[in-house]
Coordinates of C-alpha atoms in Angstrom, one line a residue:
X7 CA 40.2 184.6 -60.9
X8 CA 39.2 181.3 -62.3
X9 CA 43.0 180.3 -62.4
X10 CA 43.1 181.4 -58.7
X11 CA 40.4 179.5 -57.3
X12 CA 41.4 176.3 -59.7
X13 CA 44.7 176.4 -57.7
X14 CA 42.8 177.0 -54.1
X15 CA 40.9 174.1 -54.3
X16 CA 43.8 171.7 -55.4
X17 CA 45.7 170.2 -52.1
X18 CA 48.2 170.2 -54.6
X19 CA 48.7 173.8 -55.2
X20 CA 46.2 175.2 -52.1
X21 CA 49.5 174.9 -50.1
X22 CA 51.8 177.5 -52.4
X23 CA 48.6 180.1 -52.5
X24 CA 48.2 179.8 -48.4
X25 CA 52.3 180.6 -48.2
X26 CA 52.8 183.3 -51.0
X27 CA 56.5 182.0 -50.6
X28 CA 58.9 184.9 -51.9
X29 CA 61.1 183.5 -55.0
X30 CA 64.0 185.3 -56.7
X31 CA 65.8 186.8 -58.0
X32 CA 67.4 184.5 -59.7
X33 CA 71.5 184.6 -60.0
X34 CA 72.3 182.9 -63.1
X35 CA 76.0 183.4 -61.6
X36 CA 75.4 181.2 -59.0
X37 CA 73.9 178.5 -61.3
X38 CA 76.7 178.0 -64.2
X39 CA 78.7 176.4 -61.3
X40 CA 76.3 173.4 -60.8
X41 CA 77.4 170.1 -62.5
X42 CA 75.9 169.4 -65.9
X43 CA 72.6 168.2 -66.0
X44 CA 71.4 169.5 -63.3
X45 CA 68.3 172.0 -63.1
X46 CA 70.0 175.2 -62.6
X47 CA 73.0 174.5 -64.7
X48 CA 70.8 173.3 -67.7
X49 CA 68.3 176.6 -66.9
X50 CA 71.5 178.9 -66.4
X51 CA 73.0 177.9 -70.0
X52 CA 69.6 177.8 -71.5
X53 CA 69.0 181.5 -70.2
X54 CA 72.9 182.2 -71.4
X55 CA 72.5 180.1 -75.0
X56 CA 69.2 182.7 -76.1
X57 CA 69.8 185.8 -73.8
X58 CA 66.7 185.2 -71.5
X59 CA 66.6 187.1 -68.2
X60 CA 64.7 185.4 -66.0
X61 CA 64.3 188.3 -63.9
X62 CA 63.0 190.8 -66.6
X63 CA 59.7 191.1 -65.5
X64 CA 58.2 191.8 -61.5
X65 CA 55.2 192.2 -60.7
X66 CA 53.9 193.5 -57.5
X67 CA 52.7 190.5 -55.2
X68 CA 50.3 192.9 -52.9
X69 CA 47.7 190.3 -53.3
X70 CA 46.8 187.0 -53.9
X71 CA 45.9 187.3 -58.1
X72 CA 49.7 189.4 -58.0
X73 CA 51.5 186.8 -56.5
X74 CA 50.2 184.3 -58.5
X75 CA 51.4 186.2 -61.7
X76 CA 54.8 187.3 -60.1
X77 CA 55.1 183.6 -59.4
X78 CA 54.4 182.7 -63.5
X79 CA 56.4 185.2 -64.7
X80 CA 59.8 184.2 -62.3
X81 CA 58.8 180.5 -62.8
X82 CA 57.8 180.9 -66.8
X83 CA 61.3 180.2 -68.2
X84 CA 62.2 177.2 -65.4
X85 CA 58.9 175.5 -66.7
X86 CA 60.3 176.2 -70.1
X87 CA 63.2 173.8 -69.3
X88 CA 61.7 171.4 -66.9
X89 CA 58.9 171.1 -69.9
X90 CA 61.3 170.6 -72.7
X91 CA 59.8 173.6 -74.3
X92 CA 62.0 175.7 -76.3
X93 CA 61.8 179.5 -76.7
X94 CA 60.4 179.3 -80.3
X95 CA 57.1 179.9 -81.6
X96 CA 56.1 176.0 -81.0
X97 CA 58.2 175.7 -77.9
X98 CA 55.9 179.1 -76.7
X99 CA 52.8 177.4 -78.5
X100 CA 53.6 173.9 -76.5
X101 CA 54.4 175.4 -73.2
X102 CA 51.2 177.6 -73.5
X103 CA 48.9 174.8 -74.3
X104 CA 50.6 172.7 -70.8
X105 CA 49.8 176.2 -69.2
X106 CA 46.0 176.0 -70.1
X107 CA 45.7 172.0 -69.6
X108 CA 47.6 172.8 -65.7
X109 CA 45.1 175.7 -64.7
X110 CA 42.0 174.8 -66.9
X111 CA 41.6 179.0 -67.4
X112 CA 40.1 180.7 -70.5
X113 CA 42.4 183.1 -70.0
X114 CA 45.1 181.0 -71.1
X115 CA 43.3 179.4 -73.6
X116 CA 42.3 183.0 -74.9
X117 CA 46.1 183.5 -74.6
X118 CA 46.8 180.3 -77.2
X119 CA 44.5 181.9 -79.5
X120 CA 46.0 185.4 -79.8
X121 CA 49.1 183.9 -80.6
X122 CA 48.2 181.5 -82.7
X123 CA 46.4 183.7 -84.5
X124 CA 49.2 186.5 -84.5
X125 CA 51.7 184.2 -86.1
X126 CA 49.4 182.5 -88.5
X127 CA 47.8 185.8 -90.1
X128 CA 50.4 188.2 -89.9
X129 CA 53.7 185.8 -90.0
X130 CA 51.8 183.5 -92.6
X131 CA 53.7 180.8 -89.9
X132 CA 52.7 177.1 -91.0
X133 CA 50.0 175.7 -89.0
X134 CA 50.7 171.7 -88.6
X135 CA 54.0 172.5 -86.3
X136 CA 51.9 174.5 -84.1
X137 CA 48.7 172.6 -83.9
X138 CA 51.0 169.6 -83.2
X139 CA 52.1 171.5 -80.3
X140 CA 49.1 173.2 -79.6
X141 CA 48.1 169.6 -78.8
X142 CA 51.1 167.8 -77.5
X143 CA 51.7 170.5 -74.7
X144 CA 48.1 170.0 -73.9
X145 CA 48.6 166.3 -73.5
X146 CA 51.9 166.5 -71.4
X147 CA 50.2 169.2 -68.9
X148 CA 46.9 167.5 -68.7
X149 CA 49.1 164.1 -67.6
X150 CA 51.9 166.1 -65.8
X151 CA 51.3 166.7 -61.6
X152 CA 51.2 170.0 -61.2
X153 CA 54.2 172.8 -61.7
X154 CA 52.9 175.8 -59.7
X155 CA 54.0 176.5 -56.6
X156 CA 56.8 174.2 -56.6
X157 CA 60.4 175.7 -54.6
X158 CA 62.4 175.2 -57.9
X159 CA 65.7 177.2 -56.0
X160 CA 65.7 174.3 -53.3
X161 CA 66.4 171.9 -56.6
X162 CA 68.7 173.6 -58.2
X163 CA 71.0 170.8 -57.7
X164 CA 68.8 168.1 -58.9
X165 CA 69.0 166.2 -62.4
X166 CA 66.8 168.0 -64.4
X167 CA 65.7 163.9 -65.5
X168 CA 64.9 163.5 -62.1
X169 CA 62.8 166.6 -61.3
X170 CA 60.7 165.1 -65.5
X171 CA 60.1 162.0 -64.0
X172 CA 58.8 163.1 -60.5
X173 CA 56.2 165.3 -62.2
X174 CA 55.6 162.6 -64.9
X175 CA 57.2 164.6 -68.0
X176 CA 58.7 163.7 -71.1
X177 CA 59.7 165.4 -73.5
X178 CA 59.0 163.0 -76.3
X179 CA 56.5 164.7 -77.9
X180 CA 58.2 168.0 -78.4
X181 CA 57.5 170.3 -81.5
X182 CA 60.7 172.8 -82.8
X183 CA 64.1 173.4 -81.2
X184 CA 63.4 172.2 -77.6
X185 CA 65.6 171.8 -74.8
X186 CA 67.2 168.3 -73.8
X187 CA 68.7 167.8 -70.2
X188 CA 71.8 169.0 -71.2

């Protein structure tokens, strides 16, 4: 509910939460044939490289707080790439960190916690690569505009450096595996 209410009162996002604008699936088919470097062909052979289906999850958009997650979860992995973030623990760390700077939600935050705490305890994962990202991904979504809401299958086509530096990313800062542009 907080999350929700963040993103109604930003003219940034207010606009995607009026609209509800369906997204998806997405046909990584249709994306391997864009030219390198581009946002769907770097998200298409990301998804390909570690087996991601970007369609796994769906959840119900019957209302406003269910469109809102069904929008995360189809837009989770594209943020993943647009971010820099890889799929490991401090690409997950990292990307969950810009999540709670972006929404400024406890619920995220409480997020960041469980998992920190999951890997650290029961993993016995170091915890310098993940506080680094912990704090970098903070950094990067507390200076980034805004990702939510944004029609990422109308710029498919686009450089994927293009789409970083029109919401002011860089992936400089990344902790573990990461994902370049191409």
């Amino acid at each position: 509910e907080q999350a929700a209410a963040a993103l109604r009162s930003d003219p940034r996002t207010a606009g995607a939460i009026r609209a509800r604008r369906s997204f998806g699936p997405i046909v990584l088919e249709d994306l391997e044939g864009l030219p390198e470097g581009t946002l769907g062909r770097v998200f298409s052979d990301h998804c390909r490289a570690r087996g991601v289906n970007p369609n796994l999850i769906h959840v119900p958009p019957t209302d406003e707080i269910g469109w809102i997650l069904n929008h995360l979860y189809q837009t989770h992995d594209i943020w993943h790439v647009l971010t820099g973030w890889g799929n490991d623990l401090p690409g997950e760390v990292g990307l969950g960190a810009f999540y709670c700077a972006q929404f400024r939600s406890p619920a995220f935050f409480g997020y960041m916690l469980a998992l920190i705490l999951l890997n650290v305890v029961t993993r016995r994962t170091d915890l310098d690569p993940i506080m680094a990202a912990m704090s970098a991904g903070y950094r990067a979504g507390r200076s980034a505009l805004p990702l939510f809401g944004f029609e990422w299958d109308e710029h498919w086509s686009v450089p994927l450096g293009d789409l970083r530096a029109r919401f002011g990313l860089s992936p400089a800062e990344i902790v573990g595996e990461g994902i370049l542009e191409a």
